[in-house]
Amino acid sequence: CSALYLPDIDTWDRWDTPLGEALRGVDVAFLDGTFFDAGELPGRAPAEVPHPPIRDTLRRLASLPAAERAKVRFLHLNHTNPALDPGSDAARLVREAGCAIAREGETVEL
């Protein structure tokens, strides 16, 4: 088993490896889920706190096969991220996209 661990990345646009390509080489991917979307910090420009919003990452993953999307677990969620609440619309959108929010204590055997 192999894992991709990216808990803190500024943007997918400056990353050398396309996300889909990175997923093909792993069994599970823990990705930066700091914010669900860019509007979570009123009064602050997204560039001041650079993290790819989950909504953007889901859009980038949408064309990938379901098996690739199922590898994704979002972690490092900020306290403002509505996806922290499993009953929220944000968490539902993550699940509907075929991805998941990492659970505290979740283990992956490598």
Coordinates of N, CA, C and O in Angstrom, one line a residue:
C1 N 0.8 -1.2 0.0 CA 0.0 0.0 0.0 C 0.9 1.2 0.0 O 1.9 1.3 0.7
S2 N 0.5 2.2 -0.7 CA 1.3 3.5 -0.8 C 0.3 4.7 -0.6 O -0.9 4.6 -0.9
A3 N 0.8 5.7 0.0 CA 0.0 6.9 0.3 C 0.7 8.2 -0.2 O 1.9 8.3 -0.2
L4 N -0.2 9.1 -0.5 CA 0.2 10.5 -0.9 C -0.2 11.3 0.3 O -1.4 11.3 0.7
Y5 N 0.7 12.1 0.9 CA 0.3 12.9 2.0 C 0.7 14.4 1.7 O 1.8 14.7 1.7
L6 N -0.4 15.2 1.4 CA -0.2 16.6 1.1 C -1.1 17.4 2.0 O -2.2 17.9 1.6
P7 N -0.8 17.6 3.3 CA -1.7 18.3 4.2 C -1.6 19.8 4.1 O -2.5 20.4 4.6
D8 N -0.7 20.3 3.4 CA -0.5 21.8 3.3 C 0.1 22.1 1.9 O 1.3 21.9 1.8
I9 N -0.7 22.5 1.0 CA -0.1 22.9 -0.3 C -0.8 24.3 -0.7 O -1.9 24.5 -0.3
D10 N 0.0 25.1 -1.4 CA -0.5 26.5 -1.7 C -1.5 26.4 -2.8 O -2.6 27.1 -2.7
T11 N -1.2 25.7 -3.9 CA -2.1 25.7 -5.0 C -1.8 24.5 -5.9 O -0.6 24.1 -6.0
W12 N -2.8 24.0 -6.6 CA -2.5 22.9 -7.5 C -1.8 23.4 -8.8 O -1.1 22.7 -9.5
D13 N -2.0 24.7 -9.1 CA -1.5 25.2 -10.4 C 0.0 25.3 -10.4 O 0.6 25.3 -11.4
R14 N 0.6 25.4 -9.2 CA 2.1 25.4 -9.2 C 2.7 24.1 -8.9 O 4.0 24.0 -8.7
W15 N 1.9 23.1 -8.8 CA 2.4 21.7 -8.5 C 2.8 21.1 -9.8 O 2.1 21.1 -10.7
D16 N 4.0 20.5 -9.9 CA 4.5 19.9 -11.1 C 3.8 18.7 -11.6 O 3.7 18.4 -12.8
T17 N 3.2 17.9 -10.7 CA 2.6 16.6 -11.1 C 1.1 16.8 -11.2 O 0.5 17.3 -10.2
P18 N 0.4 16.5 -12.3 CA -1.0 16.6 -12.3 C -1.7 15.7 -11.2 O -1.2 14.6 -11.0
L19 N -2.7 16.2 -10.6 CA -3.3 15.5 -9.5 C -3.7 14.1 -9.9 O -3.5 13.1 -9.1
G20 N -4.3 13.9 -11.0 CA -4.8 12.6 -11.5 C -3.6 11.7 -11.6 O -3.7 10.5 -11.3
E21 N -2.5 12.2 -12.1 CA -1.3 11.3 -12.3 C -0.8 10.9 -10.9 O -0.4 9.7 -10.7
A22 N -0.8 11.8 -10.0 CA -0.3 11.5 -8.6 C -1.2 10.4 -8.0 O -0.7 9.5 -7.3
L23 N -2.5 10.5 -8.2 CA -3.4 9.5 -7.6 C -3.2 8.1 -8.2 O -3.4 7.1 -7.5
R24 N -2.9 8.0 -9.5 CA -2.7 6.7 -10.1 C -1.6 5.9 -9.4 O -1.6 4.7 -9.5
G25 N -0.6 6.6 -8.8 CA 0.5 5.9 -8.2 C 0.3 5.5 -6.8 O 1.3 5.0 -6.2
V26 N -0.8 5.8 -6.2 CA -1.0 5.5 -4.7 C -2.3 4.8 -4.5 O -3.2 4.7 -5.3
D27 N -2.4 4.2 -3.2 CA -3.6 3.6 -2.8 C -4.6 4.5 -2.1 O -5.8 4.3 -2.0
V28 N -4.0 5.5 -1.4 CA -4.8 6.5 -0.7 C -4.1 7.8 -0.7 O -2.8 7.9 -0.8
A29 N -4.8 8.9 -0.8 CA -4.3 10.3 -0.8 C -4.9 11.1 0.2 O -6.1 11.4 0.2
F30 N -4.1 11.6 1.1 CA -4.5 12.6 2.2 C -4.2 14.0 1.6 O -3.0 14.3 1.5
L31 N -5.2 14.7 1.3 CA -5.0 16.0 0.7 C -5.4 17.2 1.5 O -6.4 17.1 2.3
D32 N -4.8 18.3 1.3 CA -5.1 19.6 2.0 C -6.6 19.9 1.8 O -7.1 20.1 0.7
G33 N -7.3 20.0 2.9 CA -8.7 20.4 2.9 C -8.9 21.6 3.8 O -10.0 21.7 4.4
T34 N -8.0 22.4 4.0 CA -8.0 23.5 4.9 C -9.3 24.3 4.8 O -10.0 24.5 5.8
F35 N -9.7 24.7 3.6 CA -10.9 25.5 3.4 C -11.8 24.7 2.4 O -11.3 24.1 1.5
F36 N -13.1 24.9 2.6 CA -14.0 24.3 1.6 C -14.1 25.2 0.4 O -14.1 24.7 -0.7
D37 N -14.2 26.5 0.6 CA -14.2 27.4 -0.5 C -13.5 28.7 -0.1 O -13.2 29.0 1.1
A38 N -13.3 29.6 -1.1 CA -12.5 30.8 -0.9 C -13.1 31.8 0.0 O -12.4 32.7 0.6
G39 N -14.4 31.7 0.3 CA -15.1 32.7 1.1 C -15.1 32.5 2.6 O -15.8 33.2 3.3
E40 N -14.4 31.6 3.1 CA -14.4 31.2 4.5 C -13.9 32.2 5.4 O -14.2 32.2 6.6
L41 N -13.0 33.0 5.0 CA -12.3 34.0 5.9 C -12.7 35.4 5.4 O -12.0 36.1 4.7
P42 N -13.9 35.9 5.8 CA -14.3 37.2 5.4 C -13.3 38.3 5.7 O -12.6 38.3 6.8
G43 N -13.0 39.2 4.8 CA -12.1 40.3 5.0 C -10.7 39.9 4.7 O -9.8 40.7 4.8
R44 N -10.4 38.7 4.3 CA -9.1 38.3 3.9 C -9.1 37.7 2.5 O -9.9 36.9 2.1
A45 N -8.1 38.1 1.7 CA -8.0 37.6 0.4 C -7.5 36.2 0.4 O -6.6 35.9 1.2
P46 N -8.0 35.3 -0.4 CA -7.5 33.9 -0.5 C -6.0 33.8 -0.6 O -5.4 32.9 -0.1
A47 N -5.4 34.7 -1.4 CA -4.0 34.6 -1.6 C -3.2 34.9 -0.3 O -2.0 34.4 -0.2
E48 N -3.8 35.5 0.7 CA -3.1 35.7 2.0 C -3.0 34.4 2.8 O -2.1 34.3 3.6
V49 N -3.9 33.5 2.6 CA -3.9 32.2 3.2 C -4.0 31.1 2.2 O -5.1 30.5 2.0
P50 N -2.9 30.8 1.4 CA -3.1 30.0 0.2 C -3.2 28.5 0.6 O -2.4 27.9 1.2
H51 N -4.3 28.0 0.2 CA -4.6 26.5 0.2 C -5.7 26.3 -0.9 O -6.6 27.1 -1.0
P52 N -5.6 25.2 -1.6 CA -6.6 25.0 -2.6 C -7.9 24.6 -1.9 O -7.9 23.6 -1.2
P53 N -9.0 25.3 -2.1 CA -10.2 24.9 -1.5 C -10.7 23.5 -1.9 O -10.4 23.1 -3.1
I54 N -11.3 22.8 -1.0 CA -11.9 21.5 -1.4 C -12.7 21.6 -2.6 O -12.6 20.7 -3.5
R55 N -13.5 22.6 -2.7 CA -14.4 22.8 -3.9 C -13.6 22.7 -5.2 O -14.0 22.1 -6.2
D56 N -12.4 23.4 -5.2 CA -11.6 23.4 -6.4 C -11.0 22.1 -6.6 O -10.9 21.6 -7.8
T57 N -10.5 21.4 -5.6 CA -9.9 20.1 -5.7 C -11.0 19.1 -6.3 O -10.7 18.3 -7.2
L58 N -12.2 19.2 -5.8 CA -13.3 18.3 -6.3 C -13.5 18.5 -7.8 O -13.7 17.6 -8.5
R59 N -13.5 19.8 -8.2 CA -13.7 20.1 -9.6 C -12.5 19.5 -10.4 O -12.8 18.9 -11.5
R60 N -11.3 19.5 -9.9 CA -10.2 18.9 -10.7 C -10.3 17.4 -10.7 O -9.8 16.8 -11.6
L61 N -10.9 16.8 -9.7 CA -11.0 15.4 -9.7 C -12.3 14.8 -10.4 O -12.3 13.6 -10.7
A62 N -13.2 15.7 -10.8 CA -14.5 15.3 -11.3 C -14.4 14.4 -12.6 O -15.2 13.5 -12.7
S63 N -13.4 14.6 -13.4 CA -13.3 13.8 -14.6 C -12.5 12.4 -14.4 O -12.5 11.6 -15.3
L64 N -12.0 12.2 -13.2 CA -11.3 11.0 -13.0 C -12.3 9.8 -12.7 O -13.4 10.1 -12.2
P65 N -11.8 8.6 -12.9 CA -12.7 7.5 -12.6 C -13.0 7.4 -11.1 O -12.2 7.9 -10.2
A66 N -14.2 6.8 -10.7 CA -14.6 6.8 -9.4 C -13.5 6.1 -8.5 O -13.4 6.5 -7.3
A67 N -12.8 5.1 -9.0 CA -11.8 4.4 -8.1 C -10.7 5.4 -7.8 O -10.1 5.3 -6.7
E68 N -10.4 6.3 -8.6 CA -9.3 7.3 -8.3 C -9.8 8.3 -7.3 O -9.1 8.7 -6.3
R69 N -11.0 8.8 -7.5 CA -11.6 9.8 -6.5 C -11.8 9.2 -5.1 O -11.6 9.8 -4.1
A70 N -12.1 7.8 -5.1 CA -12.3 7.2 -3.8 C -11.0 7.1 -2.9 O -11.1 6.8 -1.7
K71 N -9.9 7.3 -3.5 CA -8.6 7.3 -2.8 C -8.5 8.6 -1.9 O -7.6 8.6 -1.0
V72 N -9.2 9.6 -2.2 CA -9.0 11.0 -1.6 C -9.6 11.1 -0.2 O -10.8 10.8 -0.1
R73 N -8.8 11.5 0.7 CA -9.3 11.8 2.1 C -8.8 13.3 2.3 O -7.6 13.5 2.3
F74 N -9.7 14.2 2.6 CA -9.3 15.6 2.9 C -9.0 15.6 4.4 O -9.7 15.1 5.3
L75 N -7.9 16.3 4.7 CA -7.5 16.5 6.1 C -7.0 17.9 6.3 O -6.9 18.7 5.4
H76 N -6.6 18.3 7.6 CA -6.1 19.6 7.9 C -7.2 20.7 7.7 O -6.9 21.8 7.3
L77 N -8.4 20.3 8.1 CA -9.6 21.2 7.9 C -9.5 22.3 9.0 O -9.4 22.0 10.1
N78 N -9.6 23.5 8.5 CA -9.7 24.7 9.4 C -11.0 24.7 10.2 O -12.0 24.1 9.7
H79 N -11.0 25.3 11.3 CA -12.2 25.3 12.1 C -13.4 26.0 11.4 O -14.6 25.9 11.8
T80 N -13.1 26.8 10.4 CA -14.2 27.5 9.6 C -14.8 26.6 8.5 O -15.8 27.0 7.9
N81 N -14.2 25.5 8.3 CA -14.6 24.6 7.2 C -15.9 23.9 7.5 O -15.9 23.1 8.4
P82 N -16.9 24.2 6.7 CA -18.2 23.5 7.0 C -18.2 22.0 6.8 O -19.0 21.3 7.3
A83 N -17.2 21.5 6.1 CA -17.1 20.0 5.9 C -16.7 19.3 7.1 O -16.8 18.1 7.2
L84 N -16.3 20.0 8.2 CA -16.1 19.4 9.5 C -17.3 18.7 10.0 O -17.2 17.7 10.8
D85 N -18.5 19.3 9.7 CA -19.8 18.7 10.2 C -20.2 17.7 9.2 O -20.6 18.0 8.0
P86 N -20.2 16.4 9.6 CA -20.6 15.4 8.6 C -22.0 15.5 8.0 O -22.3 15.0 7.0
G87 N -22.9 16.3 8.7 CA -24.2 16.5 8.2 C -24.4 17.8 7.3 O -25.5 18.1 6.9
S88 N -23.3 18.5 7.1 CA -23.4 19.7 6.3 C -23.5 19.4 4.8 O -23.1 18.3 4.3
D89 N -23.9 20.4 4.1 CA -24.0 20.3 2.6 C -22.6 20.1 2.1 O -22.4 19.4 1.1
A90 N -21.6 20.8 2.7 CA -20.2 20.7 2.2 C -19.7 19.2 2.3 O -19.1 18.7 1.4
A91 N -19.9 18.6 3.4 CA -19.5 17.2 3.6 C -20.3 16.3 2.7 O -19.7 15.3 2.1
R92 N -21.6 16.6 2.4 CA -22.4 15.8 1.5 C -21.8 15.9 0.1 O -21.7 14.9 -0.6
L93 N -21.4 17.1 -0.3 CA -20.8 17.3 -1.7 C -19.5 16.5 -1.8 O -19.2 15.9 -2.9
V94 N -18.7 16.4 -0.7 CA -17.4 15.6 -0.8 C -17.8 14.2 -1.0 O -17.2 13.5 -1.8
R95 N -18.8 13.7 -0.2 CA -19.2 12.3 -0.4 C -19.7 12.0 -1.8 O -19.4 11.0 -2.4
E96 N -20.6 12.9 -2.3 CA -21.2 12.7 -3.6 C -20.1 12.7 -4.7 O -20.3 12.1 -5.7
A97 N -19.0 13.4 -4.4 CA -17.9 13.4 -5.4 C -17.1 12.2 -5.4 O -16.2 12.0 -6.2
G98 N -17.4 11.3 -4.4 CA -16.7 10.0 -4.3 C -15.5 10.1 -3.4 O -14.7 9.2 -3.4
C99 N -15.3 11.2 -2.7 CA -14.1 11.4 -1.8 C -14.6 11.3 -0.4 O -15.8 11.0 -0.1
A100 N -13.7 11.6 0.6 CA -14.1 11.5 2.0 C -13.3 12.5 2.8 O -12.3 13.1 2.3
I101 N -13.8 12.8 4.0 CA -13.1 13.6 5.0 C -12.3 12.6 5.9 O -12.9 11.6 6.4
A102 N -11.0 12.8 6.1 CA -10.3 11.9 6.9 C -10.9 11.9 8.3 O -11.4 13.0 8.8
R103 N -10.9 10.8 9.0 CA -11.4 10.7 10.3 C -10.3 10.7 11.3 O -9.2 10.1 11.1
E104 N -10.5 11.3 12.5 CA -9.5 11.3 13.5 C -9.3 9.8 13.9 O -10.2 9.0 14.1
G105 N -8.0 9.4 14.0 CA -7.7 8.1 14.3 C -7.7 7.1 13.2 O -7.4 5.9 13.3
E106 N -8.0 7.6 12.0 CA -8.1 6.7 10.8 C -6.7 6.2 10.5 O -5.7 6.9 10.6
T107 N -6.5 4.9 10.2 CA -5.2 4.3 9.9 C -5.3 3.7 8.6 O -6.3 3.2 8.1
V108 N -4.1 3.7 8.0 CA -3.9 3.0 6.7 C -2.7 2.1 6.8 O -1.6 2.6 7.2
E109 N -2.8 0.9 6.5 CA -1.7 0.0 6.7 C -0.9 0.1 5.4 O -1.4 -0.1 4.3
L110 N 0.4 0.4 5.6 CA 1.3 0.6 4.4 C 2.2 -0.6 4.3 O 2.5 -1.3 5.2

